[in-house]
Amino acid sequence: MLSLTTGLVPLVLAGLLGWTGSVKLFDRDTVRQAPKTALARMLRSSERAAVVLRGTGAVELLLAAGLLAVPTSPVPGAATAVLGAGFLGYLGYGRALAPESSCGCTANEDTPITWRAFARAALVLVGGATAAVAHGSWWSALTERPGGSVVFVTLAAAVLVALSVDLDRWWLLPLRRLRLRVFGHPLFGSEPGDRVPVAASVELLENSLAWQTAFPVVRSGLLDHWEEDGWRILLYSGVYGAGENARPVSVVFALDATAGRDTPGDPAVRVNYIDAHTGESLAATLLRAVPPRRSLPTLG
């Protein structure tokens, strides 16, 4: 197993570096993505960052060719290990300097530097060191153990794909969409009567006219919630009145416990202010004066 691994590592690394190098060197998006990378912040120039990305891509392609052509030589593997170490140093500095920037690892993604970029760079470092001490060629490993080679290359490719953020749209995004179709959106209630998460009720409330009316009084986040007679009660604290007449109140909202974002029509929302000391209901006249909100007609 060890000989199979060391024999095929140059092939796997060549595939990875060939792909990332080609994207950096030939993709037109390299210039467009360069300003979004931590490299641009380091060099204080988007133009210089694009040039460095192109140059890095050329180096990666050269290493990929060396790993494929002369896998028994320690030079391509050692150079790949040095490149991996350089990537780790760059990622660490970039993460500290501009954590919101992308790494530019393939010059084709604009997500912040995450542990996945560090893990992939570490694999390049370890893989390069392994290839440097390998004695056999990858084609010998393929011919001698074709079944095991296919399994190893497939698993290695799966790991590298999982660590490549810019490939998420091809596998991770469809999986997430499938999960939503199977299990439903966490803020949706799929059928009338289904139990709706409290967060979904809070979202509905915060988009209602009742919330907009009572919001000047509210002074806290959600303090408590419970269900009673088909209503979900949401409790906040607040201050009603101003100056010497200001008094602490409990702001109580009630809405249909089964209402979700996909429930047709606007959900009915009740609201009241309760004096925190006396339990007296306040501002009932003011709240009743608020006209009901009706949906605007849509022209097709």
mmCIF file of C-alpha atoms in Angstrom:
data_model
loop_
_atom_site.group_PDB
_atom_site.id
_atom_site.type_symbol
_atom_site.label_atom_id
_atom_site.label_comp_id
_atom_site.label_asym_id
_atom_site.label_seq_id
_atom_site.Cartn_x
_atom_site.Cartn_y
_atom_site.Cartn_z
ATOM 1 C CA MET A 1 0.000 0.000 0.000
ATOM 2 C CA LEU A 2 2.835 2.386 0.856
ATOM 3 C CA SER A 3 4.562 1.836 -2.469
ATOM 4 C CA LEU A 4 1.268 2.354 -4.292
ATOM 5 C CA THR A 5 0.699 5.624 -2.463
ATOM 6 C CA THR A 6 4.168 7.015 -3.058
ATOM 7 C CA GLY A 7 4.047 5.890 -6.659
ATOM 8 C CA LEU A 8 0.733 7.628 -7.435
ATOM 9 C CA VAL A 9 1.204 10.817 -5.426
ATOM 10 C CA PRO A 10 3.077 12.543 -8.301
ATOM 11 C CA LEU A 11 0.136 11.783 -10.614
ATOM 12 C CA VAL A 12 -2.392 13.248 -8.175
ATOM 13 C CA LEU A 13 -0.263 16.341 -7.545
ATOM 14 C CA ALA A 14 0.245 16.816 -11.271
ATOM 15 C CA GLY A 15 -3.503 16.791 -11.777
ATOM 16 C CA LEU A 16 -4.045 19.359 -9.024
ATOM 17 C CA LEU A 17 -1.237 21.692 -10.090
ATOM 18 C CA GLY A 18 -2.118 21.306 -13.749
ATOM 19 C CA TRP A 19 -5.674 22.422 -13.042
ATOM 20 C CA THR A 20 -4.874 25.342 -10.711
ATOM 21 C CA GLY A 21 -1.943 26.459 -12.876
ATOM 22 C CA SER A 22 -4.047 26.447 -16.043
ATOM 23 C CA VAL A 23 -6.766 28.520 -14.389
ATOM 24 C CA LYS A 24 -4.273 31.093 -13.070
ATOM 25 C CA LEU A 25 -2.317 31.345 -16.311
ATOM 26 C CA PHE A 26 -4.983 31.162 -18.990
ATOM 27 C CA ASP A 27 -8.333 32.102 -17.437
ATOM 28 C CA ARG A 28 -9.477 35.633 -18.266
ATOM 29 C CA ASP A 29 -11.012 35.892 -14.778
ATOM 30 C CA THR A 30 -7.527 36.026 -13.238
ATOM 31 C CA VAL A 31 -7.316 39.780 -13.854
ATOM 32 C CA ARG A 32 -10.866 40.295 -12.605
ATOM 33 C CA GLN A 33 -10.330 38.233 -9.459
ATOM 34 C CA ALA A 34 -6.884 39.605 -8.594
ATOM 35 C CA PRO A 35 -8.183 42.717 -6.730
ATOM 36 C CA LYS A 36 -10.249 40.472 -4.444
ATOM 37 C CA THR A 37 -7.273 38.408 -3.262
ATOM 38 C CA ALA A 38 -5.129 38.882 -0.195
ATOM 39 C CA LEU A 39 -2.190 39.066 -2.603
ATOM 40 C CA ALA A 40 -3.456 42.403 -3.928
ATOM 41 C CA ARG A 41 -3.505 43.743 -0.365
ATOM 42 C CA MET A 42 0.043 42.523 0.204
ATOM 43 C CA LEU A 43 1.389 44.015 -3.012
ATOM 44 C CA ARG A 44 -0.870 47.079 -2.843
ATOM 45 C CA SER A 45 -1.560 46.674 -6.509
ATOM 46 C CA SER A 46 -4.144 44.650 -8.401
ATOM 47 C CA GLU A 47 -1.966 44.692 -11.534
ATOM 48 C CA ARG A 48 1.037 43.267 -9.720
ATOM 49 C CA ALA A 49 -1.194 40.661 -8.060
ATOM 50 C CA ALA A 50 -2.462 39.529 -11.468
ATOM 51 C CA VAL A 51 1.115 39.234 -12.755
ATOM 52 C CA VAL A 52 2.175 37.179 -9.714
ATOM 53 C CA LEU A 53 -0.876 34.933 -10.109
ATOM 54 C CA ARG A 54 -0.011 34.353 -13.770
ATOM 55 C CA GLY A 55 3.589 33.590 -12.827
ATOM 56 C CA THR A 56 2.499 31.194 -10.089
ATOM 57 C CA GLY A 57 0.277 29.432 -12.583
ATOM 58 C CA ALA A 58 3.235 29.003 -14.956
ATOM 59 C CA VAL A 59 5.321 27.528 -12.114
ATOM 60 C CA GLU A 60 2.549 25.126 -11.188
ATOM 61 C CA LEU A 61 2.242 23.944 -14.783
ATOM 62 C CA LEU A 62 6.021 23.437 -14.950
ATOM 63 C CA LEU A 63 5.941 21.373 -11.746
ATOM 64 C CA ALA A 64 2.990 19.350 -13.027
ATOM 65 C CA ALA A 65 4.946 18.534 -16.188
ATOM 66 C CA GLY A 66 7.988 17.535 -14.105
ATOM 67 C CA LEU A 67 5.929 15.286 -11.825
ATOM 68 C CA LEU A 68 4.430 13.549 -14.839
ATOM 69 C CA ALA A 69 7.609 13.257 -16.911
ATOM 70 C CA VAL A 70 10.293 12.480 -14.296
ATOM 71 C CA PRO A 71 8.493 11.174 -11.192
ATOM 72 C CA THR A 72 11.587 9.258 -10.068
ATOM 73 C CA SER A 73 13.592 12.457 -9.801
ATOM 74 C CA PRO A 74 13.468 14.156 -6.381
ATOM 75 C CA VAL A 75 13.563 17.647 -7.915
ATOM 76 C CA PRO A 76 9.883 18.077 -8.942
ATOM 77 C CA GLY A 77 8.661 16.643 -5.639
ATOM 78 C CA ALA A 78 10.985 18.815 -3.562
ATOM 79 C CA ALA A 79 10.013 21.910 -5.543
ATOM 80 C CA THR A 80 6.324 21.049 -5.035
ATOM 81 C CA ALA A 81 6.907 20.735 -1.286
ATOM 82 C CA VAL A 82 8.549 24.174 -1.265
ATOM 83 C CA LEU A 83 5.566 25.552 -3.189
ATOM 84 C CA GLY A 84 3.186 24.020 -0.624
ATOM 85 C CA ALA A 85 5.171 25.575 2.231
ATOM 86 C CA GLY A 86 5.041 28.908 0.419
ATOM 87 C CA PHE A 87 1.277 28.573 0.044
ATOM 88 C CA LEU A 88 0.913 27.928 3.779
ATOM 89 C CA GLY A 89 2.970 30.985 4.644
ATOM 90 C CA TYR A 90 1.015 33.120 2.191
ATOM 91 C CA LEU A 91 -2.324 31.877 3.533
ATOM 92 C CA GLY A 92 -1.317 32.553 7.114
ATOM 93 C CA TYR A 93 -0.166 36.080 6.324
ATOM 94 C CA GLY A 94 -3.156 36.721 4.086
ATOM 95 C CA ARG A 95 -5.546 35.483 6.770
ATOM 96 C CA ALA A 96 -4.023 37.888 9.285
ATOM 97 C CA LEU A 97 -3.786 40.831 6.872
ATOM 98 C CA ALA A 98 -7.082 40.577 5.000
ATOM 99 C CA PRO A 99 -9.288 37.766 6.378
ATOM 100 C CA GLU A 100 -12.201 38.798 4.177
ATOM 101 C CA SER A 101 -10.161 38.432 0.968
ATOM 102 C CA SER A 102 -9.891 35.296 -1.143
ATOM 103 C CA CYS A 103 -6.652 33.352 -1.384
ATOM 104 C CA GLY A 104 -6.547 33.327 -5.186
ATOM 105 C CA CYS A 105 -5.512 29.676 -5.009
ATOM 106 C CA THR A 106 -7.169 29.085 -8.358
ATOM 107 C CA ALA A 107 -7.822 32.746 -9.212
ATOM 108 C CA ASN A 108 -11.406 31.678 -9.722
ATOM 109 C CA GLU A 109 -13.052 32.019 -6.328
ATOM 110 C CA ASP A 110 -13.893 34.990 -4.150
ATOM 111 C CA THR A 111 -14.587 33.363 -0.784
ATOM 112 C CA PRO A 112 -12.507 34.212 2.297
ATOM 113 C CA ILE A 113 -9.500 32.106 3.260
ATOM 114 C CA THR A 114 -10.719 29.112 5.266
ATOM 115 C CA TRP A 115 -9.291 25.950 6.778
ATOM 116 C CA ARG A 116 -9.939 24.195 3.467
ATOM 117 C CA ALA A 117 -7.310 26.327 1.715
ATOM 118 C CA PHE A 118 -4.822 25.563 4.510
ATOM 119 C CA ALA A 119 -5.607 21.836 4.297
ATOM 120 C CA ARG A 120 -5.083 21.756 0.524
ATOM 121 C CA ALA A 121 -1.775 23.620 0.799
ATOM 122 C CA ALA A 122 -0.674 21.203 3.524
ATOM 123 C CA LEU A 123 -1.485 18.279 1.246
ATOM 124 C CA VAL A 124 0.659 19.864 -1.479
ATOM 125 C CA LEU A 125 3.514 20.160 1.018
ATOM 126 C CA VAL A 126 3.193 16.586 2.297
ATOM 127 C CA GLY A 127 2.558 15.182 -1.175
ATOM 128 C CA GLY A 128 5.586 16.966 -2.595
ATOM 129 C CA ALA A 129 7.811 15.627 0.171
ATOM 130 C CA THR A 130 6.424 12.138 -0.458
ATOM 131 C CA ALA A 131 7.030 12.414 -4.197
ATOM 132 C CA ALA A 132 10.611 13.573 -3.565
ATOM 133 C CA VAL A 133 11.475 10.287 -1.832
ATOM 134 C CA ALA A 134 9.478 8.037 -4.169
ATOM 135 C CA HIS A 135 11.497 5.476 -6.100
ATOM 136 C CA GLY A 136 8.980 4.137 -8.567
ATOM 137 C CA SER A 137 7.046 5.786 -11.367
ATOM 138 C CA TRP A 138 3.312 6.355 -11.396
ATOM 139 C CA TRP A 139 2.880 4.390 -14.629
ATOM 140 C CA SER A 140 4.527 1.361 -13.013
ATOM 141 C CA ALA A 141 2.057 1.571 -10.133
ATOM 142 C CA LEU A 142 -0.839 1.805 -12.583
ATOM 143 C CA THR A 143 0.236 -1.237 -14.581
ATOM 144 C CA GLU A 144 1.153 -3.366 -11.578
ATOM 145 C CA ARG A 145 -1.961 -2.664 -9.458
ATOM 146 C CA PRO A 146 -4.644 -1.131 -11.693
ATOM 147 C CA GLY A 147 -7.570 -1.798 -9.344
ATOM 148 C CA GLY A 148 -5.914 -0.312 -6.289
ATOM 149 C CA SER A 149 -4.628 2.590 -8.354
ATOM 150 C CA VAL A 150 -8.110 3.518 -9.543
ATOM 151 C CA VAL A 151 -9.421 3.441 -5.979
ATOM 152 C CA PHE A 152 -6.538 5.552 -4.654
ATOM 153 C CA VAL A 153 -6.740 8.156 -7.416
ATOM 154 C CA THR A 154 -10.534 8.375 -7.032
ATOM 155 C CA LEU A 155 -10.308 8.903 -3.260
ATOM 156 C CA ALA A 156 -7.501 11.438 -3.630
ATOM 157 C CA ALA A 157 -9.483 13.363 -6.251
ATOM 158 C CA ALA A 158 -12.560 13.355 -3.987
ATOM 159 C CA VAL A 159 -10.515 14.807 -1.111
ATOM 160 C CA LEU A 160 -9.038 17.534 -3.308
ATOM 161 C CA VAL A 161 -12.457 18.417 -4.730
ATOM 162 C CA ALA A 162 -13.880 18.648 -1.198
ATOM 163 C CA LEU A 163 -11.077 21.057 -0.257
ATOM 164 C CA SER A 164 -11.550 23.262 -3.348
ATOM 165 C CA VAL A 165 -14.042 26.032 -2.645
ATOM 166 C CA ASP A 166 -14.485 26.999 -6.282
ATOM 167 C CA LEU A 167 -15.841 23.528 -7.075
ATOM 168 C CA ASP A 168 -18.616 23.772 -4.463
ATOM 169 C CA ARG A 169 -21.117 24.848 -7.087
ATOM 170 C CA TRP A 170 -20.718 21.500 -8.828
ATOM 171 C CA TRP A 171 -21.348 19.223 -5.820
ATOM 172 C CA LEU A 172 -21.954 21.038 -2.517
ATOM 173 C CA LEU A 173 -24.617 23.447 -3.774
ATOM 174 C CA PRO A 174 -26.713 20.655 -5.402
ATOM 175 C CA LEU A 175 -26.443 18.647 -2.169
ATOM 176 C CA ARG A 176 -27.676 21.599 -0.123
ATOM 177 C CA ARG A 177 -30.588 22.126 -2.516
ATOM 178 C CA LEU A 178 -31.458 18.436 -2.283
ATOM 179 C CA ARG A 179 -31.403 18.621 1.504
ATOM 180 C CA LEU A 180 -33.819 21.566 1.452
ATOM 181 C CA ARG A 181 -36.155 19.702 -0.902
ATOM 182 C CA VAL A 182 -36.087 16.573 1.260
ATOM 183 C CA PHE A 183 -36.146 18.070 4.755
ATOM 184 C CA GLY A 184 -37.638 21.499 4.017
ATOM 185 C CA HIS A 185 -36.368 24.972 4.781
ATOM 186 C CA PRO A 186 -35.665 25.479 8.487
ATOM 187 C CA LEU A 187 -37.807 28.647 8.471
ATOM 188 C CA PHE A 188 -40.668 27.178 6.470
ATOM 189 C CA GLY A 189 -43.664 25.181 7.562
ATOM 190 C CA SER A 190 -44.436 22.834 4.691
ATOM 191 C CA GLU A 191 -48.069 22.034 5.516
ATOM 192 C CA PRO A 192 -50.770 23.735 7.550
ATOM 193 C CA GLY A 193 -50.554 22.492 11.097
ATOM 194 C CA ASP A 194 -46.849 21.692 10.880
ATOM 195 C CA ARG A 195 -44.779 22.888 13.791
ATOM 196 C CA VAL A 196 -43.076 26.127 12.773
ATOM 197 C CA PRO A 197 -39.729 27.041 14.374
ATOM 198 C CA VAL A 198 -39.776 30.029 16.696
ATOM 199 C CA ALA A 199 -37.198 31.737 14.461
ATOM 200 C CA ALA A 200 -39.723 31.579 11.590
ATOM 201 C CA SER A 201 -42.396 33.233 13.739
ATOM 202 C CA VAL A 202 -39.926 35.959 14.761
ATOM 203 C CA GLU A 203 -39.064 36.577 11.117
ATOM 204 C CA LEU A 204 -42.748 36.887 10.215
ATOM 205 C CA LEU A 205 -43.312 39.219 13.143
ATOM 206 C CA GLU A 206 -40.401 41.494 12.262
ATOM 207 C CA ASN A 207 -41.851 41.931 8.762
ATOM 208 C CA SER A 208 -45.336 42.811 10.006
ATOM 209 C CA LEU A 209 -47.031 46.146 10.449
ATOM 210 C CA ALA A 210 -47.615 45.296 14.117
ATOM 211 C CA TRP A 211 -43.875 45.103 14.686
ATOM 212 C CA GLN A 212 -43.243 48.360 12.816
ATOM 213 C CA THR A 213 -45.853 50.048 14.992
ATOM 214 C CA ALA A 214 -44.603 48.701 18.300
ATOM 215 C CA PHE A 215 -40.881 48.745 17.527
ATOM 216 C CA PRO A 216 -40.253 52.260 19.019
ATOM 217 C CA VAL A 217 -41.338 50.839 22.374
ATOM 218 C CA VAL A 218 -39.331 47.586 22.199
ATOM 219 C CA ARG A 219 -36.012 47.659 24.048
ATOM 220 C CA SER A 220 -34.937 44.005 24.013
ATOM 221 C CA GLY A 221 -34.644 40.902 21.952
ATOM 222 C CA LEU A 222 -37.020 37.995 22.368
ATOM 223 C CA LEU A 223 -37.260 37.201 26.100
ATOM 224 C CA ASP A 224 -39.723 34.335 26.150
ATOM 225 C CA HIS A 225 -42.218 32.481 23.991
ATOM 226 C CA TRP A 226 -44.983 29.940 24.460
ATOM 227 C CA GLU A 227 -48.051 28.636 22.690
ATOM 228 C CA GLU A 228 -51.644 29.011 23.843
ATOM 229 C CA ASP A 229 -54.928 28.257 22.030
ATOM 230 C CA GLY A 230 -53.198 28.061 18.645
ATOM 231 C CA TRP A 231 -51.318 31.336 19.150
ATOM 232 C CA ARG A 232 -47.587 31.698 19.562
ATOM 233 C CA ILE A 233 -46.882 34.343 22.193
ATOM 234 C CA LEU A 234 -43.630 36.305 21.877
ATOM 235 C CA LEU A 235 -42.522 38.438 24.810
ATOM 236 C CA TYR A 236 -40.222 41.475 24.683
ATOM 237 C CA SER A 237 -39.487 44.247 27.176
ATOM 238 C CA GLY A 238 -39.867 47.926 26.408
ATOM 239 C CA VAL A 239 -40.428 51.458 27.634
ATOM 240 C CA TYR A 240 -43.735 53.199 26.990
ATOM 241 C CA GLY A 241 -44.038 56.966 27.176
ATOM 242 C CA ALA A 242 -41.347 59.614 27.572
ATOM 243 C CA GLY A 243 -39.793 61.729 30.257
ATOM 244 C CA GLU A 244 -41.396 61.489 33.674
ATOM 245 C CA ASN A 245 -44.272 59.437 32.246
ATOM 246 C CA ALA A 246 -41.988 56.698 30.883
ATOM 247 C CA ARG A 247 -42.788 53.300 32.375
ATOM 248 C CA PRO A 248 -41.343 49.827 31.808
ATOM 249 C CA VAL A 249 -43.678 47.517 29.939
ATOM 250 C CA SER A 250 -43.824 44.029 28.547
ATOM 251 C CA VAL A 251 -44.499 44.041 24.814
ATOM 252 C CA VAL A 252 -46.539 40.973 23.938
ATOM 253 C CA PHE A 253 -47.114 39.756 20.399
ATOM 254 C CA ALA A 254 -49.326 36.848 19.380
ATOM 255 C CA LEU A 255 -49.526 35.253 15.928
ATOM 256 C CA ASP A 256 -50.718 32.002 14.410
ATOM 257 C CA ALA A 257 -48.417 29.252 15.683
ATOM 258 C CA THR A 258 -48.653 27.426 12.344
ATOM 259 C CA ALA A 259 -47.953 30.448 10.104
ATOM 260 C CA GLY A 260 -44.747 30.351 8.039
ATOM 261 C CA ARG A 261 -43.266 32.199 5.105
ATOM 262 C CA ASP A 262 -45.131 29.964 2.679
ATOM 263 C CA THR A 263 -48.494 30.492 4.376
ATOM 264 C CA PRO A 264 -50.731 32.481 1.990
ATOM 265 C CA GLY A 265 -51.854 35.933 3.067
ATOM 266 C CA ASP A 266 -50.601 38.150 5.860
ATOM 267 C CA PRO A 267 -50.734 36.415 9.266
ATOM 268 C CA ALA A 268 -52.853 38.036 11.963
ATOM 269 C CA VAL A 269 -50.673 39.585 14.649
ATOM 270 C CA ARG A 270 -51.886 40.851 18.014
ATOM 271 C CA VAL A 271 -49.844 43.210 20.140
ATOM 272 C CA ASN A 272 -50.244 44.803 23.524
ATOM 273 C CA TYR A 273 -48.209 46.670 26.117
ATOM 274 C CA ILE A 274 -48.480 45.401 29.689
ATOM 275 C CA ASP A 275 -47.285 47.599 32.540
ATOM 276 C CA ALA A 276 -44.371 45.744 34.163
ATOM 277 C CA HIS A 277 -45.463 46.722 37.688
ATOM 278 C CA THR A 278 -49.265 46.782 37.662
ATOM 279 C CA GLY A 279 -50.092 44.386 34.817
ATOM 280 C CA GLU A 280 -52.346 47.077 33.319
ATOM 281 C CA SER A 281 -52.910 46.954 29.550
ATOM 282 C CA LEU A 282 -51.651 50.148 27.900
ATOM 283 C CA ALA A 283 -52.066 51.922 24.567
ATOM 284 C CA ALA A 284 -54.953 49.726 23.424
ATOM 285 C CA THR A 285 -56.607 52.723 21.787
ATOM 286 C CA LEU A 286 -53.398 53.656 19.975
ATOM 287 C CA LEU A 287 -52.834 50.146 18.661
ATOM 288 C CA ARG A 288 -56.435 49.724 17.495
ATOM 289 C CA ALA A 289 -56.049 52.926 15.486
ATOM 290 C CA VAL A 290 -53.460 51.279 13.212
ATOM 291 C CA PRO A 291 -55.187 50.351 9.918
ATOM 292 C CA PRO A 292 -54.861 46.756 8.729
ATOM 293 C CA ARG A 293 -52.250 46.220 6.004
ATOM 294 C CA ARG A 294 -53.565 44.764 2.791
ATOM 295 C CA SER A 295 -51.616 43.162 -0.007
ATOM 296 C CA LEU A 296 -50.977 45.313 -3.054
ATOM 297 C CA PRO A 297 -52.446 43.988 -6.306
ATOM 298 C CA THR A 298 -49.949 42.474 -8.745
ATOM 299 C CA LEU A 299 -50.289 43.031 -12.483
ATOM 300 C CA GLY A 300 -49.067 40.195 -14.661
#
